[in-house]
Structure formats: structure tokens, C-alpha cells
Amino acid sequence: MIPTWAQIGYLIAAVCFIVALKALSSPKSARTGNALGAAGAVLAVIITFVAYKPDHLAPILIALAIGTVGGVAGSRRVQMTHMPQLVALFNGVGGGAAALVALMELGEVPEGATVAAIATAFTILVGAISFSGSIVTFAKLQELMTTRPVTFPGLPVLFIASILGSLVLAGFLISDPRVWVGILLCLVGLAVGVMLVLPVGGADVPIVISLLNAFTGLTVAAGGYVLGNTLLLVAGTLVGAAGSLLTKMMADAMGRSVFNILFGAVKGGSTLGGGTASERPVISGGAEDVAILLGYSNKVIIVPGYGLAVAQAQHTLREVVEELQDRGVKVDYAIHPVAGRMPGHMNVLLAEAQVPYDQLREMDDINSDFKSTDVVLVVGANDVVNPAARNTPSAPIYGMPILNADEAQRVIFLKRSMRPGFAGIENELLYDPRTTLLFGDAKDSLTKLLAALKNI
């Protein structure tokens, strides 16, 4: 029986999680929310040690120390561009841990406790799916394997057979909780997770990470029921609900259904285009040409993308914007919901460069302003301003809401090359007579642009 003081402590930790989740919805309060959530987790761990007085304390503390050192070192060293990979790994570890705990609890499930057996089977299966699926998403984002959809003859049949097999094994486990059945169920779940993510294209992987995060949350909630731990139940439910909502919002931002994202390639479609560079002529210019266009404008909108993060050019971009503002130019940043590789990626990146929050405007808020904008400066973005999302039904991004950069008077693209964006299709805006391209690494180009602005 959990002591009353421990239940109160768990309640406080649960409140910390809820308030932290709310705080994470805004860049201004995100740091506080993150700290509050961490504090709640530490409080829960301390209460668990004191209230339950676990056996084998030494190996538990050693494992905690190793995990803490590894987590801190990894989080401090990871670059912003690799943050989605880190999230995928952490998510996978959570799902795998929940599955292992459920496997160890199989022998403790009382005979006739059908609900507990169902929760245990669910935790093993979905935790295994989350673990293996997250490892594949990590491999795709880290480019340890191709980012293109991976399919093979018979994949749909094998996937459906694995799903049906897992349901049969779960049924056996519920009727007779044996460890060997649980291990088989876990192995089938690992296979399902791999086959679930393989057909997903690289541009859609962040959405799958969010979906698998929801899976992990649900397994933690089910594990909380199995262990009789209310805090795990609350925390898992929060993560599951938040992950589900985020998955739906990201899919809507891409203009596609979650089913299409997961199984579009299996049905014969693809979430990626050709991916080859075009040899069509474009209008290119130097830093001085771009500086003149920007320096003598009244209103400029910046569209940041993943290329900005890769080049680590956010600080230089902020200096360019400050120089323009000193010249009396009104400047805003247009943030697309899926700019970068995960929601909030650009917000965090620009906040790191001390960009004021009031300059960061979401797509729905700023889209009507493009018609009255003199110049749009697109830095390392492509798909989020591609008119094919509106005009080309055959395009893989058709239906995705985009930033209306093509409605501005002039458009400037900072690009390394003419290679397409993550969706692998050409952007007709690059060939528009109103568009000027400045080729090169984003940081180098912005450094030259800043120098040219100061010389006008």
C-alpha cells in the first residue's frame, strides 16, 4: 500500500507534468516548462525509492548514474539539426523500457485478472513497435539508411500477417500469461515497428516520430495500470494525448492523412519526388544585388528552413535583420508549422539567436501580408513555399498549406544548389522572373550580405 504522503507527492509531480506541458506550448515559457517537468520527474523518482524501498539498490543506482551521464552528455553535444534523432532515440528507449517491464510483470499477473492481462499484452506489443520503429526513424534521419520509402514485394501481406499474428499471440497471453508467449509477442511487435516505418519517406519521418511518441505514452499509461502506479498512468496519458494531437496537427499542416503518410508508398504512391537537380535557367545574383533589393525595401519577410539550421546561420541572419531594421525596414519571420524537421524547430533555433518572439509569426497569421511585401528572403527552405502544393494535383505535397511567398513583389532564395527540397520535387517559384537566387552556404551568403548592406 502506498503511503498517503507518497500519493500526495505523486499528485504534485502529476501537476508539474500538466503545467509543464502547458508551458511548452509557448517559446516564452518553454524553458520554465521543461525545468518544471524535469523537477516533477525527479520528485517522482525520489518518492518511489523512499516509499517502495526497492531491493538490489546498488545496481539500480548504477543504472541511473549511467543513464543520467549518457543523457546529459548526449543532450549537450547534439546539434539543433540532430534534435529529431535524439527525440526518436529517447522515445524508442521509453517504449522498449515499458515493454521489458511488462514482460517481467507477466509472472505477477493474477489468474482471472483479464484487464491486467490485456494491459500487459498491450504494453509489450505497442512498446516493442515504438522501440523498433523509433530506431528506424533515427536511422533515416541520421542518413544511416536511405530516406526514401523502402518497400518490397509482399510487404503489405507480411505486415498484415504480422498484425494478425500479434493479435493472436496477445489473445493467448491474455488467457494464459506465459513468459515465452510474451517474448514471441515482443519479437513480432519489433517486426511490425520496422515494417511500419520503412515505407515512410524522409520528409514524413518527423510525423511518424510524433505518432510513435504517442504509442510510447500509451504503453507507459498501460504499464502504470499493470504496476498500480497512478503517476505513470497520468504521465503516459498526457504523452499519448499530446503525441496524438501533434501527429494530427502535423499531418494537417502537410495536407495529408496519417494513413496516407504511413501507407502511401505501400499502395504504390510516394512521399518523395525524383530528387534530381534541374538544369533549367534561373536568375542568380551576388550579395551586393541582394543587399540593394533588401536595403531599399519597406517591408521584408524572412522564411527560414532546415538549411538555415544545417548552416548554423541563425545568428548571422539576426544581424542582417537588425541592419535592415536600422535602415527603417519592417522585418518579420514567417514560421511554417513543419519548417525544419519537427514542430517548433525554427522557433527554438531563432530564440537561440536572441530573435524577439514578436517577430516570429505563424503561417495563418502572416500569409495575408505577403501581397503587401516588397521582398521575401527564403533561407534554406523550399517545400514550404512551393506553389505546387496549390497548383499541381500530381505533386506529393499537393494540398499542403504553404507560405504565400509567391504573392510578394520579389523573392530571394539562399540555396546551396538547385537540388529540390526534402519532398524531392522542383519549385516553380525558383524560375519566376521575380525570383533571384544567391547560391552558397547560408552562413557564408548571409555574412557577405551583411557586409554589402553596411556598404550601401
Short mmCIF file of N, CA, C and O in Angstrom, two decimals, residues 364-451:
data_model
loop_
_atom_site.label_atom_id
_atom_site.label_comp_id
_atom_site.label_asym_id
_atom_site.label_seq_id
_atom_site.Cartn_x
_atom_site.Cartn_y
_atom_site.Cartn_z
N ASP A 364 -0.66 31.08 -40.49
CA ASP A 364 -2.01 31.61 -40.62
C ASP A 364 -2.07 33.11 -40.34
O ASP A 364 -2.92 33.82 -40.90
N ASP A 365 -1.19 33.58 -39.50
CA ASP A 365 -1.18 35.00 -39.12
C ASP A 365 -0.53 35.88 -40.18
O ASP A 365 -0.95 37.01 -40.41
N ILE A 366 0.49 35.36 -40.86
CA ILE A 366 1.30 36.21 -41.76
C ILE A 366 0.96 36.04 -43.23
O ILE A 366 1.34 36.88 -44.06
N ASN A 367 0.23 35.00 -43.60
CA ASN A 367 0.03 34.72 -45.02
C ASN A 367 -0.63 35.86 -45.78
O ASN A 367 -0.33 36.09 -46.96
N SER A 368 -1.52 36.59 -45.14
CA SER A 368 -2.19 37.70 -45.82
C SER A 368 -1.26 38.89 -46.05
O SER A 368 -1.59 39.80 -46.82
N ASP A 369 -0.09 38.92 -45.39
CA ASP A 369 0.84 40.06 -45.50
C ASP A 369 1.75 39.97 -46.73
O ASP A 369 2.38 40.96 -47.09
N PHE A 370 1.84 38.80 -47.35
CA PHE A 370 2.80 38.65 -48.45
C PHE A 370 2.46 39.56 -49.64
O PHE A 370 3.36 40.03 -50.34
N LYS A 371 1.17 39.82 -49.87
CA LYS A 371 0.78 40.66 -51.01
C LYS A 371 1.31 42.08 -50.88
O LYS A 371 1.56 42.75 -51.89
N SER A 372 1.49 42.53 -49.65
CA SER A 372 1.99 43.90 -49.43
C SER A 372 3.47 43.92 -49.08
O SER A 372 3.99 44.92 -48.58
N THR A 373 4.18 42.83 -49.36
CA THR A 373 5.60 42.72 -49.01
C THR A 373 6.48 42.98 -50.23
O THR A 373 6.20 42.48 -51.33
N ASP A 374 7.53 43.76 -50.03
CA ASP A 374 8.44 44.09 -51.14
C ASP A 374 9.32 42.90 -51.50
O ASP A 374 9.45 42.54 -52.67
N VAL A 375 9.95 42.29 -50.47
CA VAL A 375 10.87 41.19 -50.72
C VAL A 375 10.67 40.09 -49.69
O VAL A 375 10.55 40.36 -48.49
N VAL A 376 10.65 38.85 -50.17
CA VAL A 376 10.67 37.68 -49.29
C VAL A 376 12.05 37.05 -49.41
O VAL A 376 12.50 36.75 -50.52
N LEU A 377 12.71 36.86 -48.27
CA LEU A 377 14.03 36.22 -48.25
C LEU A 377 13.87 34.80 -47.71
O LEU A 377 13.58 34.60 -46.53
N VAL A 378 14.04 33.81 -48.59
CA VAL A 378 13.89 32.41 -48.22
C VAL A 378 15.28 31.84 -47.93
O VAL A 378 16.13 31.77 -48.82
N VAL A 379 15.49 31.44 -46.68
CA VAL A 379 16.81 30.97 -46.26
C VAL A 379 16.75 29.47 -45.94
O VAL A 379 16.27 29.08 -44.88
N GLY A 380 17.21 28.66 -46.87
CA GLY A 380 17.28 27.22 -46.61
C GLY A 380 15.95 26.51 -46.58
O GLY A 380 15.84 25.42 -46.03
N ALA A 381 14.90 27.12 -47.15
CA ALA A 381 13.59 26.47 -47.22
C ALA A 381 13.23 26.27 -48.68
O ALA A 381 13.78 26.92 -49.57
N ASN A 382 12.32 25.35 -48.94
CA ASN A 382 11.90 25.12 -50.32
C ASN A 382 10.45 24.64 -50.38
O ASN A 382 9.59 25.32 -50.95
N ASP A 383 10.17 23.49 -49.79
CA ASP A 383 8.84 22.90 -49.92
C ASP A 383 7.75 23.76 -49.30
O ASP A 383 6.62 23.77 -49.79
N VAL A 384 8.06 24.50 -48.23
CA VAL A 384 7.03 25.27 -47.53
C VAL A 384 6.60 26.52 -48.29
O VAL A 384 5.66 27.20 -47.89
N VAL A 385 7.29 26.84 -49.42
CA VAL A 385 6.89 27.97 -50.27
C VAL A 385 6.65 27.50 -51.71
O VAL A 385 6.57 28.32 -52.62
N ASN A 386 6.53 26.20 -51.91
CA ASN A 386 6.41 25.65 -53.26
C ASN A 386 4.95 25.74 -53.73
O ASN A 386 4.08 25.06 -53.18
N PRO A 387 4.66 26.53 -54.77
CA PRO A 387 3.28 26.68 -55.24
C PRO A 387 2.67 25.38 -55.76
O PRO A 387 1.45 25.31 -55.94
N ALA A 388 3.50 24.35 -55.99
CA ALA A 388 2.96 23.07 -56.44
C ALA A 388 1.97 22.51 -55.42
O ALA A 388 1.07 21.74 -55.79
N ALA A 389 2.10 22.90 -54.16
CA ALA A 389 1.17 22.44 -53.14
C ALA A 389 -0.24 22.94 -53.40
O ALA A 389 -1.22 22.33 -52.95
N ARG A 390 -0.35 24.05 -54.17
CA ARG A 390 -1.66 24.60 -54.52
C ARG A 390 -2.08 24.25 -55.94
O ARG A 390 -3.26 24.06 -56.22
N ASN A 391 -1.09 24.17 -56.85
CA ASN A 391 -1.40 24.17 -58.28
C ASN A 391 -1.21 22.84 -59.00
O ASN A 391 -1.66 22.69 -60.13
N THR A 392 -0.52 21.87 -58.39
CA THR A 392 -0.17 20.64 -59.09
C THR A 392 -0.73 19.42 -58.35
O THR A 392 -0.12 18.92 -57.40
N PRO A 393 -1.90 18.93 -58.78
CA PRO A 393 -2.52 17.79 -58.09
C PRO A 393 -1.65 16.54 -58.04
O PRO A 393 -1.79 15.72 -57.12
N SER A 394 -0.74 16.37 -59.00
CA SER A 394 0.10 15.18 -59.01
C SER A 394 1.30 15.28 -58.08
O SER A 394 2.01 14.29 -57.87
N ALA A 395 1.55 16.47 -57.53
CA ALA A 395 2.71 16.66 -56.66
C ALA A 395 2.49 15.96 -55.32
O ALA A 395 1.37 15.95 -54.79
N PRO A 396 3.54 15.35 -54.74
CA PRO A 396 3.38 14.66 -53.45
C PRO A 396 3.01 15.59 -52.30
O PRO A 396 2.52 15.11 -51.28
N ILE A 397 3.25 16.91 -52.46
CA ILE A 397 2.89 17.85 -51.40
C ILE A 397 1.58 18.57 -51.69
O ILE A 397 1.21 19.50 -50.98
N TYR A 398 0.87 18.14 -52.73
CA TYR A 398 -0.37 18.82 -53.10
C TYR A 398 -1.35 18.81 -51.93
O TYR A 398 -1.60 17.77 -51.32
N GLY A 399 -1.92 19.99 -51.64
CA GLY A 399 -2.85 20.11 -50.53
C GLY A 399 -2.20 20.61 -49.25
O GLY A 399 -2.91 20.99 -48.31
N MET A 400 -0.86 20.61 -49.20
CA MET A 400 -0.18 21.11 -48.00
C MET A 400 -0.29 22.63 -47.94
O MET A 400 0.06 23.32 -48.90
N PRO A 401 -0.77 23.19 -46.85
CA PRO A 401 -0.79 24.65 -46.71
C PRO A 401 0.64 25.19 -46.76
O PRO A 401 1.54 24.64 -46.13
N ILE A 402 0.86 26.24 -47.54
CA ILE A 402 2.20 26.81 -47.68
C ILE A 402 2.18 28.29 -47.36
O ILE A 402 1.12 28.93 -47.26
N LEU A 403 3.37 28.86 -47.21
CA LEU A 403 3.53 30.30 -47.06
C LEU A 403 3.41 30.93 -48.44
O LEU A 403 4.03 30.47 -49.40
N ASN A 404 2.66 32.01 -48.55
CA ASN A 404 2.35 32.61 -49.84
C ASN A 404 3.46 33.52 -50.34
O ASN A 404 3.23 34.68 -50.71
N ALA A 405 4.69 33.01 -50.37
CA ALA A 405 5.83 33.82 -50.81
C ALA A 405 5.70 34.27 -52.25
O ALA A 405 6.21 35.33 -52.63
N ASP A 406 5.00 33.50 -53.08
CA ASP A 406 4.86 33.84 -54.50
C ASP A 406 3.98 35.06 -54.72
O ASP A 406 3.89 35.57 -55.84
N GLU A 407 3.32 35.55 -53.67
CA GLU A 407 2.49 36.75 -53.81
C GLU A 407 3.26 38.04 -53.56
O GLU A 407 2.72 39.13 -53.78
N ALA A 408 4.51 37.94 -53.13
CA ALA A 408 5.32 39.15 -52.86
C ALA A 408 5.82 39.76 -54.17
O ALA A 408 5.79 39.12 -55.23
N GLN A 409 6.32 41.01 -54.08
CA GLN A 409 6.84 41.69 -55.27
C GLN A 409 8.10 41.02 -55.79
O GLN A 409 8.27 40.83 -56.99
N ARG A 410 9.01 40.66 -54.88
CA ARG A 410 10.25 39.99 -55.24
C ARG A 410 10.53 38.86 -54.25
O ARG A 410 10.14 38.93 -53.08
N VAL A 411 11.23 37.83 -54.73
CA VAL A 411 11.60 36.70 -53.88
C VAL A 411 13.09 36.42 -54.05
O VAL A 411 13.60 36.41 -55.17
N ILE A 412 13.78 36.23 -52.93
CA ILE A 412 15.20 35.88 -52.94
C ILE A 412 15.38 34.53 -52.25
O ILE A 412 14.92 34.35 -51.12
N PHE A 413 16.02 33.60 -52.94
CA PHE A 413 16.31 32.29 -52.36
C PHE A 413 17.79 32.19 -52.05
O PHE A 413 18.63 32.45 -52.93
N LEU A 414 18.13 31.81 -50.84
CA LEU A 414 19.50 31.43 -50.49
C LEU A 414 19.57 29.92 -50.54
O LEU A 414 18.95 29.24 -49.71
N LYS A 415 20.31 29.37 -51.51
CA LYS A 415 20.36 27.92 -51.71
C LYS A 415 21.79 27.48 -51.97
O LYS A 415 22.58 28.22 -52.56
N ARG A 416 22.09 26.26 -51.57
CA ARG A 416 23.39 25.68 -51.88
C ARG A 416 23.48 25.29 -53.35
O ARG A 416 24.52 25.45 -53.99
N SER A 417 22.38 24.74 -53.88
CA SER A 417 22.38 24.25 -55.26
C SER A 417 20.94 24.22 -55.75
O SER A 417 20.02 24.64 -55.04
N MET A 418 20.75 23.69 -56.94
CA MET A 418 19.40 23.59 -57.49
C MET A 418 18.73 22.28 -57.12
O MET A 418 17.68 21.95 -57.68
N ARG A 419 19.32 21.51 -56.22
CA ARG A 419 18.66 20.28 -55.81
C ARG A 419 17.32 20.61 -55.16
O ARG A 419 17.20 21.62 -54.45
N PRO A 420 16.31 19.76 -55.38
CA PRO A 420 14.99 20.02 -54.79
C PRO A 420 15.03 19.94 -53.27
O PRO A 420 16.01 19.53 -52.67
N GLY A 421 13.92 20.33 -52.65
CA GLY A 421 13.81 20.24 -51.20
C GLY A 421 13.59 18.81 -50.76
O GLY A 421 13.73 17.86 -51.54
N PHE A 422 13.19 18.66 -49.50
CA PHE A 422 13.07 17.32 -48.90
C PHE A 422 12.02 16.47 -49.62
O PHE A 422 12.11 15.25 -49.65
N ALA A 423 11.00 17.13 -50.21
CA ALA A 423 9.96 16.37 -50.91
C ALA A 423 10.44 15.87 -52.26
O ALA A 423 9.79 15.04 -52.88
N GLY A 424 11.59 16.37 -52.73
CA GLY A 424 12.19 15.85 -53.95
C GLY A 424 11.55 16.33 -55.23
O GLY A 424 11.69 15.69 -56.28
N ILE A 425 10.84 17.48 -55.21
CA ILE A 425 10.22 18.00 -56.43
C ILE A 425 10.68 19.43 -56.69
O ILE A 425 11.11 20.14 -55.78
N GLU A 426 10.60 19.84 -57.95
CA GLU A 426 11.03 21.19 -58.32
C GLU A 426 10.06 22.23 -57.76
O GLU A 426 8.88 21.97 -57.55
N ASN A 427 10.61 23.41 -57.53
CA ASN A 427 9.82 24.55 -57.09
C ASN A 427 9.78 25.56 -58.23
O ASN A 427 10.80 26.19 -58.55
N GLU A 428 8.61 25.73 -58.85
CA GLU A 428 8.48 26.63 -59.99
C GLU A 428 8.77 28.08 -59.62
O GLU A 428 9.12 28.89 -60.48
N LEU A 429 8.68 28.40 -58.33
CA LEU A 429 8.96 29.77 -57.90
C LEU A 429 10.41 30.14 -58.15
O LEU A 429 10.74 31.31 -58.33
N LEU A 430 11.30 29.14 -58.19
CA LEU A 430 12.71 29.41 -58.45
C LEU A 430 12.94 29.96 -59.86
O LEU A 430 13.93 30.64 -60.11
N TYR A 431 12.02 29.65 -60.78
CA TYR A 431 12.19 30.05 -62.18
C TYR A 431 11.33 31.26 -62.54
O TYR A 431 11.31 31.69 -63.70
N ASP A 432 10.67 31.82 -61.54
CA ASP A 432 9.84 33.01 -61.77
C ASP A 432 10.74 34.22 -62.03
O ASP A 432 11.78 34.38 -61.39
N PRO A 433 10.38 35.08 -62.99
CA PRO A 433 11.19 36.27 -63.29
C PRO A 433 11.38 37.19 -62.09
O PRO A 433 12.34 38.00 -62.06
N ARG A 434 10.50 37.08 -61.08
CA ARG A 434 10.62 37.94 -59.89
C ARG A 434 11.60 37.37 -58.86
O ARG A 434 11.84 37.99 -57.84
N THR A 435 12.13 36.18 -59.14
CA THR A 435 12.95 35.48 -58.16
C THR A 435 14.43 35.61 -58.48
O THR A 435 14.84 35.44 -59.63
N THR A 436 15.24 35.90 -57.45
CA THR A 436 16.70 35.93 -57.57
C THR A 436 17.29 34.89 -56.63
O THR A 436 16.86 34.79 -55.47
N LEU A 437 18.26 34.14 -57.11
CA LEU A 437 18.92 33.13 -56.30
C LEU A 437 20.33 33.57 -55.92
O LEU A 437 21.07 34.07 -56.76
N LEU A 438 20.66 33.39 -54.65
CA LEU A 438 22.01 33.63 -54.16
C LEU A 438 22.55 32.29 -53.71
O LEU A 438 22.14 31.74 -52.69
N PHE A 439 23.46 31.72 -54.50
CA PHE A 439 23.97 30.38 -54.23
C PHE A 439 25.10 30.40 -53.20
O PHE A 439 25.89 31.35 -53.15
N GLY A 440 25.18 29.34 -52.42
CA GLY A 440 26.25 29.19 -51.45
C GLY A 440 25.74 28.73 -50.11
O GLY A 440 24.53 28.64 -49.87
N ASP A 441 26.66 28.42 -49.20
CA ASP A 441 26.31 28.09 -47.83
C ASP A 441 25.58 29.27 -47.21
O ASP A 441 25.98 30.43 -47.38
N ALA A 442 24.49 29.01 -46.49
CA ALA A 442 23.65 30.08 -45.96
C ALA A 442 24.43 31.03 -45.06
O ALA A 442 24.27 32.26 -45.14
N LYS A 443 25.31 30.51 -44.23
CA LYS A 443 26.07 31.37 -43.32
C LYS A 443 27.04 32.26 -44.09
O LYS A 443 27.16 33.47 -43.81
N ASP A 444 27.74 31.68 -45.08
CA ASP A 444 28.66 32.48 -45.88
C ASP A 444 27.91 33.55 -46.67
O ASP A 444 28.35 34.71 -46.75
N SER A 445 26.77 33.16 -47.26
CA SER A 445 25.99 34.10 -48.06
C SER A 445 25.46 35.24 -47.19
O SER A 445 25.48 36.42 -47.60
N LEU A 446 24.98 34.92 -46.00
CA LEU A 446 24.46 35.96 -45.11
C LEU A 446 25.58 36.87 -44.60
O LEU A 446 25.37 38.08 -44.41
N THR A 447 26.77 36.31 -44.38
CA THR A 447 27.92 37.12 -43.96
C THR A 447 28.27 38.14 -45.04
O THR A 447 28.50 39.33 -44.76
N LYS A 448 28.30 37.67 -46.30
CA LYS A 448 28.58 38.58 -47.41
C LYS A 448 27.46 39.61 -47.59
O LYS A 448 27.71 40.78 -47.87
N LEU A 449 26.21 39.16 -47.38
CA LEU A 449 25.07 40.06 -47.50
C LEU A 449 25.12 41.14 -46.43
O LEU A 449 24.84 42.33 -46.71
N LEU A 450 25.50 40.77 -45.21
CA LEU A 450 25.62 41.75 -44.12
C LEU A 450 26.65 42.80 -44.43
O LEU A 450 26.43 44.01 -44.24
N ALA A 451 27.79 42.37 -44.94
CA ALA A 451 28.86 43.32 -45.31
C ALA A 451 28.39 44.25 -46.42
O ALA A 451 28.67 45.46 -46.40
#
